[in-house]
PDB file of C-alpha atoms and ligand atoms in Angstrom:
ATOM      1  CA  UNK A 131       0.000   0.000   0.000  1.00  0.00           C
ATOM      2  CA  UNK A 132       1.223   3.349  -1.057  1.00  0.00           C
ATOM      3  CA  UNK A 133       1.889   6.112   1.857  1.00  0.00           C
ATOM      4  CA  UNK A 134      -0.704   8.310   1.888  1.00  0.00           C
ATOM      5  CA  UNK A 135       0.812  11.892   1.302  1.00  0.00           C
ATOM      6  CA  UNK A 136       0.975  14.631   4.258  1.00  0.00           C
ATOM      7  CA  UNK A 137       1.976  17.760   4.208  1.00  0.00           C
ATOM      8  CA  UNK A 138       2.846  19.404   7.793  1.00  0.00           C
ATOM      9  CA  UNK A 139       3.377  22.846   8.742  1.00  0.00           C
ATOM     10  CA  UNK A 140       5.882  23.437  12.109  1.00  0.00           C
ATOM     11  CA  UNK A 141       5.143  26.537  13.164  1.00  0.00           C
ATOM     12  CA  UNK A 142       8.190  25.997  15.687  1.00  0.00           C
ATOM     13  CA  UNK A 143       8.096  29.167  18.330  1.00  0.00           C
ATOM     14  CA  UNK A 144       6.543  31.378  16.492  1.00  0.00           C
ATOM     15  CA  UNK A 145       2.584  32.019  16.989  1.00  0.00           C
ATOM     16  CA  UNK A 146       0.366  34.130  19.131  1.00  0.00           C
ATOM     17  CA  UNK A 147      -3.609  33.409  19.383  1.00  0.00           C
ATOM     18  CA  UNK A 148      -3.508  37.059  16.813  1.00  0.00           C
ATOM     19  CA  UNK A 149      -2.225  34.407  14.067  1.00  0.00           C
ATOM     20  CA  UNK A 150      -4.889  31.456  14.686  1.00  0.00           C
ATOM     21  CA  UNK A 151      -6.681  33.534  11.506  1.00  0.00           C
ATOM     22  CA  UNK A 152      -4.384  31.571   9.603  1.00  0.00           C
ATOM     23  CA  UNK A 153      -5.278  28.790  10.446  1.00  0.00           C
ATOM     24  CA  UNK A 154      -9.257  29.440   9.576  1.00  0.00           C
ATOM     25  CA  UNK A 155      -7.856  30.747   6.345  1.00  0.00           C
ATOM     26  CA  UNK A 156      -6.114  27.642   5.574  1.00  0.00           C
ATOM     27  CA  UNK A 157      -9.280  25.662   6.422  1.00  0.00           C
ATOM     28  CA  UNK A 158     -10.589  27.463   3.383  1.00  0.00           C
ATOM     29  CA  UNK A 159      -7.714  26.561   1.564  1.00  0.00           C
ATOM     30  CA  UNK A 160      -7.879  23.020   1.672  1.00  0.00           C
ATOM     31  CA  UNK A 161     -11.572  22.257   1.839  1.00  0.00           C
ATOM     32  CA  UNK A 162     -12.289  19.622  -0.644  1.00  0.00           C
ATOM     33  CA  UNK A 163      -8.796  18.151  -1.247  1.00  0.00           C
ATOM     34  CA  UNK A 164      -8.964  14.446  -0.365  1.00  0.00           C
ATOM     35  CA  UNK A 165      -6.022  13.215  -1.700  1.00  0.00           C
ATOM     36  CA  UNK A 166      -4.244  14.219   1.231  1.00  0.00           C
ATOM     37  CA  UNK A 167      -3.759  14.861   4.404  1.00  0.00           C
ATOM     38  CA  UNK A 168      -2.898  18.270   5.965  1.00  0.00           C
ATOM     39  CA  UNK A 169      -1.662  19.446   9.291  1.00  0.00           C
ATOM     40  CA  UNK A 170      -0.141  21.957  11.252  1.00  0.00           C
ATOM     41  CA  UNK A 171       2.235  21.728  14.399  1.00  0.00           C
ATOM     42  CA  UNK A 172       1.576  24.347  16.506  1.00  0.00           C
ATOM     43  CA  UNK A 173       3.371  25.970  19.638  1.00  0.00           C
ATOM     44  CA  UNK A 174       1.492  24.013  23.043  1.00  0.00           C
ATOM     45  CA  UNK A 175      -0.113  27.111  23.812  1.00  0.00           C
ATOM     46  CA  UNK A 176      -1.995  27.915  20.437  1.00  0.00           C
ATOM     47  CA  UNK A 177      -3.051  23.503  20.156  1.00  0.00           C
ATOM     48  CA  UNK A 178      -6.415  23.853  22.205  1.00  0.00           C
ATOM     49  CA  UNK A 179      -7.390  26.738  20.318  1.00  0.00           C
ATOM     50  CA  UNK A 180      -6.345  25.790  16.774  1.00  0.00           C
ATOM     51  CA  UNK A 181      -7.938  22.297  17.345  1.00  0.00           C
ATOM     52  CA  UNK A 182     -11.220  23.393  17.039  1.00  0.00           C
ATOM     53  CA  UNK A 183     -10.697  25.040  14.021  1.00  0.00           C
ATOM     54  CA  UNK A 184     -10.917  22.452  11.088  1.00  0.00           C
ATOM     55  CA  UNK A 185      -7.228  21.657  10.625  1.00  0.00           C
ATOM     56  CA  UNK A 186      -5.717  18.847  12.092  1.00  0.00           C
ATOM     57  CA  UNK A 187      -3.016  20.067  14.845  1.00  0.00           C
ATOM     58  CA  UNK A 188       0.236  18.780  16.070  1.00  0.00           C
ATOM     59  CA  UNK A 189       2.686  18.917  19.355  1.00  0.00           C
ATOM     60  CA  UNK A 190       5.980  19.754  18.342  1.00  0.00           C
ATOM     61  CA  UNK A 191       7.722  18.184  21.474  1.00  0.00           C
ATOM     62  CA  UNK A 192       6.594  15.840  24.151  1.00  0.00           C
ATOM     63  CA  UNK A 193       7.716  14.454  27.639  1.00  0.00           C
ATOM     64  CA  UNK A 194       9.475  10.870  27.439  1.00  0.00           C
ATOM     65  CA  UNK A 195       7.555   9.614  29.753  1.00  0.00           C
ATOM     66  CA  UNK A 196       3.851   8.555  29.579  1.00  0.00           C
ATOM     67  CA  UNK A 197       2.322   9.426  33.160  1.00  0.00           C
ATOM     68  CA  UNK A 198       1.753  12.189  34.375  1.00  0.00           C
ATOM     69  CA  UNK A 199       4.266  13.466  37.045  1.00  0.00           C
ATOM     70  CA  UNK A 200       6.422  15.987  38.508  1.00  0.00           C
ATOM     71  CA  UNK A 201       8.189  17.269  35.766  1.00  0.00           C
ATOM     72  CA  UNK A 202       8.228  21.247  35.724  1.00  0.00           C
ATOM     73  CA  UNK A 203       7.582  22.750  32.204  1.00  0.00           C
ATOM     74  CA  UNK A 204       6.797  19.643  30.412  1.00  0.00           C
ATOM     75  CA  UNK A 205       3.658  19.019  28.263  1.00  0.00           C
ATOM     76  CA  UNK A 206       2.918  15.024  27.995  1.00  0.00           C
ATOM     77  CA  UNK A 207       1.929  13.068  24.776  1.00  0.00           C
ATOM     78  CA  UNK A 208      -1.698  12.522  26.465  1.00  0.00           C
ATOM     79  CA  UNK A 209      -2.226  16.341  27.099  1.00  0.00           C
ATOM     80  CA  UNK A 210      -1.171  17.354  23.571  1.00  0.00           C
ATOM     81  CA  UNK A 211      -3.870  14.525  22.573  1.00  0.00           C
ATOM     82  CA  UNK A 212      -6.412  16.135  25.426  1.00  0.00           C
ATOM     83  CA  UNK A 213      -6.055  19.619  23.885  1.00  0.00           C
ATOM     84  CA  UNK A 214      -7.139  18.322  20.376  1.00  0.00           C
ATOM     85  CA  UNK A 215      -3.269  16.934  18.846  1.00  0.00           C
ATOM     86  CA  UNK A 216      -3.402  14.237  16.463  1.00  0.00           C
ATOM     87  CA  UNK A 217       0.415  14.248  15.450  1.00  0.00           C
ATOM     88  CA  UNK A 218       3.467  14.870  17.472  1.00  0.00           C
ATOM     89  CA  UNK A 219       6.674  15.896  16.303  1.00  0.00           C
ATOM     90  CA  UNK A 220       9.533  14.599  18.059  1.00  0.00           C
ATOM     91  CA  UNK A 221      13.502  13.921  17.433  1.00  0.00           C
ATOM     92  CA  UNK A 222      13.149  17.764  15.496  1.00  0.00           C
ATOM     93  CA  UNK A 223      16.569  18.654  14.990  1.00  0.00           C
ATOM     94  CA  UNK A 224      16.366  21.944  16.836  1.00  0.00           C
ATOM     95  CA  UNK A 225      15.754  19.867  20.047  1.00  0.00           C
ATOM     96  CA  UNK A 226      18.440  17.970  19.597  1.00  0.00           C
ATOM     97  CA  UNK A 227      20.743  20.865  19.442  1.00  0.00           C
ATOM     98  CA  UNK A 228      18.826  22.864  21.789  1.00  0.00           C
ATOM     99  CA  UNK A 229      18.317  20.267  24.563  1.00  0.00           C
ATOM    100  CA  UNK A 230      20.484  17.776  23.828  1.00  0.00           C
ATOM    101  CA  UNK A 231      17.948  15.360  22.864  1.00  0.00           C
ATOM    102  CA  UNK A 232      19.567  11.692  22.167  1.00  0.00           C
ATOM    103  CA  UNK A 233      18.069   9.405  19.681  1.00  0.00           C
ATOM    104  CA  UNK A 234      16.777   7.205  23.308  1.00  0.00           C
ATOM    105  CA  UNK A 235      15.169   9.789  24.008  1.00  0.00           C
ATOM    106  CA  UNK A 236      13.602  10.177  21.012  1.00  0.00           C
ATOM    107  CA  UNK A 237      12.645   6.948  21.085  1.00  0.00           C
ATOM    108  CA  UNK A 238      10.619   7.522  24.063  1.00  0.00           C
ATOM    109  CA  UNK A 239       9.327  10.549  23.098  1.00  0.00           C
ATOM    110  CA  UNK A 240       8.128   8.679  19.591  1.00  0.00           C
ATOM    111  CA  UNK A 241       6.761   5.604  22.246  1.00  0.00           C
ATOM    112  CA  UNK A 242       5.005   8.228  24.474  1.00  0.00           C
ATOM    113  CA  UNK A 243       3.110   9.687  21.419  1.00  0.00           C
ATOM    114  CA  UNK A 244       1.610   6.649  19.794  1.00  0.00           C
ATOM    115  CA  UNK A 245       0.870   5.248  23.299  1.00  0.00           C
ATOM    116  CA  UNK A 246      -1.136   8.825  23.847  1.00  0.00           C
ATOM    117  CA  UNK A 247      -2.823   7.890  20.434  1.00  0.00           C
ATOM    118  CA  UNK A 248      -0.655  10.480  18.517  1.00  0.00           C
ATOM    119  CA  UNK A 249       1.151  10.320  15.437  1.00  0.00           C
ATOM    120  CA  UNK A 250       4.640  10.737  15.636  1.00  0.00           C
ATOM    121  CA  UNK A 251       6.480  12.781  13.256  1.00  0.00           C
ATOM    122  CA  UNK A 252      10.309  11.642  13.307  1.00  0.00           C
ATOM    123  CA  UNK A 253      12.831  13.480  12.484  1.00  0.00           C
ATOM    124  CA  UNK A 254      16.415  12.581  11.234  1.00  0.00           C
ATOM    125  CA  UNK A 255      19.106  14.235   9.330  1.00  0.00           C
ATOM    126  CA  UNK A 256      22.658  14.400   8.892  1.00  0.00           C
ATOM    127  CA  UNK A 257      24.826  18.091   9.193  1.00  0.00           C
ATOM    128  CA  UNK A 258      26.859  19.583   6.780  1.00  0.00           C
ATOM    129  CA  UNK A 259      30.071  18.007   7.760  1.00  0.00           C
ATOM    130  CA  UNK A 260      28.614  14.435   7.874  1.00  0.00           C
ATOM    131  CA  UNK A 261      26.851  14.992   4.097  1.00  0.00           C
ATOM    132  CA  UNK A 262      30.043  16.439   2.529  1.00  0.00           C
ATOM    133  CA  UNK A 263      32.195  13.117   4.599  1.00  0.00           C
ATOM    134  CA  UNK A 264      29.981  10.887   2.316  1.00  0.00           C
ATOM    135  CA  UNK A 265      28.083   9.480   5.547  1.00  0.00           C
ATOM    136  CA  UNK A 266      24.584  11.106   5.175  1.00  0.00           C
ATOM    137  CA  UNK A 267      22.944   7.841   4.932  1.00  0.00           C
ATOM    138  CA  UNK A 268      24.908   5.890   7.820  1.00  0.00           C
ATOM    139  CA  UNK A 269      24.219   8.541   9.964  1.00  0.00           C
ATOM    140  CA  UNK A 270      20.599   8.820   9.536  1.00  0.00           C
ATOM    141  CA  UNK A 271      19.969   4.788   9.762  1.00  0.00           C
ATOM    142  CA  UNK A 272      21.853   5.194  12.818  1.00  0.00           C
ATOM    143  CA  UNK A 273      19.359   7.757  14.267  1.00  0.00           C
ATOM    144  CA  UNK A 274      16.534   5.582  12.932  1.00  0.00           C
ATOM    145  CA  UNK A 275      17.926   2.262  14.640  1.00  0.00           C
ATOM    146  CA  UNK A 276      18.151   4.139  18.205  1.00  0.00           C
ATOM    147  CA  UNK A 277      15.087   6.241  17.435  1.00  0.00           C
ATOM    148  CA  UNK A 278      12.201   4.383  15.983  1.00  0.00           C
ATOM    149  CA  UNK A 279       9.298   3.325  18.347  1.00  0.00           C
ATOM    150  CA  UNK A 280       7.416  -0.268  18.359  1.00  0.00           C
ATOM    151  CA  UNK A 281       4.345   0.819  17.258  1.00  0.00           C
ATOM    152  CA  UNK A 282       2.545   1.328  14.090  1.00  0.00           C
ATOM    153  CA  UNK A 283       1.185   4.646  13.654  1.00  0.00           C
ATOM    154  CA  UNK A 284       4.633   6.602  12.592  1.00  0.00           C
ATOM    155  CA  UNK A 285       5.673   9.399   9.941  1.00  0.00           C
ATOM    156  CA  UNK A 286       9.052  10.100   9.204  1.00  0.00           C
ATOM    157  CA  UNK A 287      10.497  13.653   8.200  1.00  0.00           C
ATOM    158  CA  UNK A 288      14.222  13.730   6.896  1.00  0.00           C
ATOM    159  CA  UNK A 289      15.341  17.039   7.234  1.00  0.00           C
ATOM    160  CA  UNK A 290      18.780  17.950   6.471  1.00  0.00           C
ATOM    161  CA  UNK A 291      19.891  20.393   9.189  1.00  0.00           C
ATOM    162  CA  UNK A 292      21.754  22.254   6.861  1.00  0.00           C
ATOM    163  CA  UNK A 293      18.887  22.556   4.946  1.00  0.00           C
ATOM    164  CA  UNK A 294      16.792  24.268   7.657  1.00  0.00           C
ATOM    165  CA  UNK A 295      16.045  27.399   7.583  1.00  0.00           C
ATOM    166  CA  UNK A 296      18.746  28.072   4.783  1.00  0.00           C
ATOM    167  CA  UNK A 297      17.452  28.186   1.646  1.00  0.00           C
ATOM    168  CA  UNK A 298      19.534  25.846   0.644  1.00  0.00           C
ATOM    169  CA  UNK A 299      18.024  22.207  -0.359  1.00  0.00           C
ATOM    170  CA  UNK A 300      19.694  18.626  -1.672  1.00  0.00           C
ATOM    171  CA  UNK A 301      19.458  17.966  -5.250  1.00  0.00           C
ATOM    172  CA  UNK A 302      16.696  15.504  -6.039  1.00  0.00           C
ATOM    173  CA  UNK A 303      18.926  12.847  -6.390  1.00  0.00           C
ATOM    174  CA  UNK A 304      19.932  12.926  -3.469  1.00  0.00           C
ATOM    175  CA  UNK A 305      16.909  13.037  -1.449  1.00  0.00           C
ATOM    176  CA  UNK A 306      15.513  10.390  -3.353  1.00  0.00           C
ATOM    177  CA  UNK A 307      18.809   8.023  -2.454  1.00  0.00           C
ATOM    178  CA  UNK A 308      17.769   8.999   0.929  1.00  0.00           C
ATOM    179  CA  UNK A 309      14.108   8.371   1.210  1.00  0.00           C
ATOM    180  CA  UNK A 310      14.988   5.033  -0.688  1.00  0.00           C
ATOM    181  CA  UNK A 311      17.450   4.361   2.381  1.00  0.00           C
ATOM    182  CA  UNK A 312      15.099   5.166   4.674  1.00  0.00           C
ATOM    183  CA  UNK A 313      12.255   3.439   3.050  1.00  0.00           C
ATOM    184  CA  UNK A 314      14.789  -0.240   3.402  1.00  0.00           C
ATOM    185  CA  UNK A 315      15.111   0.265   7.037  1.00  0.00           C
ATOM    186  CA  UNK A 316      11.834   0.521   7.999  1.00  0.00           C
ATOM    187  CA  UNK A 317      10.112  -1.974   5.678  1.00  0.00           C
ATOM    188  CA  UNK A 318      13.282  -4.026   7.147  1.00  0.00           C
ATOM    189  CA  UNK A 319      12.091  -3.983  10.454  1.00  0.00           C
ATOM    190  CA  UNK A 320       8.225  -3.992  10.171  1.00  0.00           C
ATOM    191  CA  UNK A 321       5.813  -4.740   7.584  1.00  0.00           C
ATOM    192  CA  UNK A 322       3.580  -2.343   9.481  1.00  0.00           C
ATOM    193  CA  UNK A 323       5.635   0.519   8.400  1.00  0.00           C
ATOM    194  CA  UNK A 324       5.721   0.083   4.604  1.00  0.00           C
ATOM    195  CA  UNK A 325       3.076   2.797   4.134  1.00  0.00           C
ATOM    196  CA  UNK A 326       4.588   4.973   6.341  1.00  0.00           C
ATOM    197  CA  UNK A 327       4.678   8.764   4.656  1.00  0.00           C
ATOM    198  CA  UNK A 328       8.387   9.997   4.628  1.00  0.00           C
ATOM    199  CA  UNK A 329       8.368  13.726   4.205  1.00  0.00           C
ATOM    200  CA  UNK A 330      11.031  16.012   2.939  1.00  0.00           C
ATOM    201  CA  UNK A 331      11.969  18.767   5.210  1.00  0.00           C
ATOM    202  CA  UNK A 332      13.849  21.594   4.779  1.00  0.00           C
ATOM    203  CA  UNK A 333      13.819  25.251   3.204  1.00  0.00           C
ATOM    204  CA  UNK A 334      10.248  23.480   1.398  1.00  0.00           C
ATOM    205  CA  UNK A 335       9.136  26.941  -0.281  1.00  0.00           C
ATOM    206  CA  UNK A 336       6.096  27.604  -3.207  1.00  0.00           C
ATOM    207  CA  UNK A 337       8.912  27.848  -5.942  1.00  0.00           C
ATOM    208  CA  UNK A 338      10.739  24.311  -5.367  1.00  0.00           C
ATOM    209  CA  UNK A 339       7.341  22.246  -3.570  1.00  0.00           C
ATOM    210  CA  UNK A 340       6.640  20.960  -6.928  1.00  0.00           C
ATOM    211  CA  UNK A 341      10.218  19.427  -7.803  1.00  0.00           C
ATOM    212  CA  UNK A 342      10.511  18.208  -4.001  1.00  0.00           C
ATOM    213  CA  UNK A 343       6.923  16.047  -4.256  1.00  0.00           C
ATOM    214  CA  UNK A 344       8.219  14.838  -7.014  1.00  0.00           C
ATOM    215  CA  UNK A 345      10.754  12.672  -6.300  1.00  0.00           C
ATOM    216  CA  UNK A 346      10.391   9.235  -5.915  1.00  0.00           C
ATOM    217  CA  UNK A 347       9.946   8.441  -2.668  1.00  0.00           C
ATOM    218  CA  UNK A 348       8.833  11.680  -1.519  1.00  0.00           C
ATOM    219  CA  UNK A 349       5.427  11.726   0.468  1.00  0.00           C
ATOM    220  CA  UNK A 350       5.205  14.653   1.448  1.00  0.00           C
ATOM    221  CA  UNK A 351       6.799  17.773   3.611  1.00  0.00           C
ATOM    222  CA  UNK A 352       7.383  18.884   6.907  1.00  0.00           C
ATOM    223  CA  UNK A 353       7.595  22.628   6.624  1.00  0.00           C
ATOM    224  CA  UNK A 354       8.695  25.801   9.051  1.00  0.00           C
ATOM    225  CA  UNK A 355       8.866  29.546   7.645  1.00  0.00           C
ATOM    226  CA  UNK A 356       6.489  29.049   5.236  1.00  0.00           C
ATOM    227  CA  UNK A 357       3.836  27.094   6.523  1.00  0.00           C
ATOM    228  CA  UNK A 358       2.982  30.422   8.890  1.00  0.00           C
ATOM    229  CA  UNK A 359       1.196  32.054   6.144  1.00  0.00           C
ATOM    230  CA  UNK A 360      -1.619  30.556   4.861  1.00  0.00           C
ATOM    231  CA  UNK A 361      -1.188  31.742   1.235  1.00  0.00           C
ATOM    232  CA  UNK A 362       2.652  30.232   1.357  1.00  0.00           C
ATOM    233  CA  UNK A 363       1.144  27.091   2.945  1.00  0.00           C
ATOM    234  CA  UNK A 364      -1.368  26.966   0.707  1.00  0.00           C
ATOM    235  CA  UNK A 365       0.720  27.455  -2.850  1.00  0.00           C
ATOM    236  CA  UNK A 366       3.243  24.756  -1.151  1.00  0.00           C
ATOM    237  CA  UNK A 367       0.047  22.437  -0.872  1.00  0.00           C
ATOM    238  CA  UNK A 368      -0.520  22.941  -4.308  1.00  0.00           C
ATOM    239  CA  UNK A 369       2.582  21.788  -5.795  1.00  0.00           C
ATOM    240  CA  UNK A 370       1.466  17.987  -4.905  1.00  0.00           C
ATOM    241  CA  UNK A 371      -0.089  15.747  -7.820  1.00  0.00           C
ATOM    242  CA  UNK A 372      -2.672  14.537  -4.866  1.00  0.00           C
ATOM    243  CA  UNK A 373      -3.731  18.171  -4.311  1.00  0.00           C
ATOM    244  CA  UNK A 374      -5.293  18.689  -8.290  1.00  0.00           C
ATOM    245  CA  UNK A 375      -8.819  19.378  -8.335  1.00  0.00           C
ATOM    246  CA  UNK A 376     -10.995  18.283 -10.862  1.00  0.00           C
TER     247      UNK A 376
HETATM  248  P1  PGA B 605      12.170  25.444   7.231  1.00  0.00           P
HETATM  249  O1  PGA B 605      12.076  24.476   8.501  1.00  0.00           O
HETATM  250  O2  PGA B 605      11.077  25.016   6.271  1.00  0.00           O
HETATM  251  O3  PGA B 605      11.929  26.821   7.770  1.00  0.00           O
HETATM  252  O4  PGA B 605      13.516  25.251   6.635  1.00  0.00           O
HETATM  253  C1  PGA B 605      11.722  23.126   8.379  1.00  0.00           C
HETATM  254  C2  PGA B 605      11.723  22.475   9.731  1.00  0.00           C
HETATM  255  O5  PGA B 605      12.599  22.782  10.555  1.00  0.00           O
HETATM  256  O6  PGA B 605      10.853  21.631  10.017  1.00  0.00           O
END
């Protein structure tokens, strides 16, 4: 079975209830496409607002652990799902640097989600210095062997981190070696994942969506800057084949 295609914004820390007019806008936007699905990951404070809205919503981060418990600051998997979440982003490169998040913890982040009923969104990606050392691949089926949960319900996003936020994207060659890659692992360790949408992430914009969906392999995208205008988000959404109307 083919992965069916999602494209999700991450609105990262950016968003103030002012901007949930976006979201209603993007509601519009999409209304009628049902070739695929769309979401957006919002900041924990905007998700019980947005929810009610018409677009699917996302966490961006959760706790490792499932319970609830003493653990100042942290939002868990089962809140983001009580506030209206269906997808959780987790392993986002950002938090790695930022937190120093560890592909175990990951892992349990990933675990904690899809145990809370969310979809995880999983992210991996090499630097720089590891693409241009010829080790892209090793290094991301490294972070998928110490990152990827037991359960079913999964999406991965492979998202250079030099490709964040720079403009700068992999040729499609590339990205489709790597989506191929990552494809083998995962149908490698469970039949369950074999429709599992891998998105492309990084620098997605209007004027290269259409190359980026497509390249073999590519389900879909996880995108930041311009997923936080609905008109961007929108004229991104329209560069996929599954988003052609009639
Ligand atoms: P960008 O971010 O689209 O702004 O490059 C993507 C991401 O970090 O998910």
């Amino acid at each position: 079975m083919a992965a069916r295609p999602l494209i999700a914004g991450n609105w990262k820390m950016f968003g103030h209830r002012a901007d949930l007019g976006e979201i209603e806008a993007l509601r519009e936007g999409i209304r009628g496409l049902a070739g695929l699905d769309v979401a957006v990951c919002l900041p924990a404070t905007l998700i019980g607002a947005a929810a009610g809205l018409g677009v699917p919503v996302g966490g961006q981060d959760c706790a490792r652990g499932v319970a609830d418990g003493p653990h100042t600051g942290d939002v868990s998997a089962a809140m983001l799902a009580d506030a209206g979440a269906r997808y959780c982003i987790v392993g986002h490169s950002e938090r790695r640097r930022d937190h120093g998040e560890t592909d175990a913890h990951v892992r349990a982040k990933a675990a904690a989600a899809q145990q809370a009923g969310l979809t995880p969104i999983l992210c991996v990606g090499e630097s720089l210095e590891e693409r241009e050392a010829g080790r892209a691949e090793d290094v991301v089926a490294r972070q998928l062997e110490g990152s990827l949960p037991d359960g079913s319900a999964l999406v991965i996003a492979y998202e250079p981190v030099w490709a964040i936020g720079t403009g700068r994207v992999p040729v499609p060659a590339d990205i489709e070696a790597m989506h191929g890659r990552i494809r083998r692992e995962l149908t490698g360790r469970s039949a369950g994942w074999a429709s599992a949408p891998i998105l492309y992430g990084g620098s997605v914009k209007p004027a290269n969506a259409q190359e980026i969906f497509a390249t073999p392999g590519v389900d879909g995208a996880l995108v930041g800057a311009a997923s936080l205008k609905a008109a961007d988000f929108l004229a991104i959404i329209a560069g996929h084949p599954a988003a052609k109307r009639p």
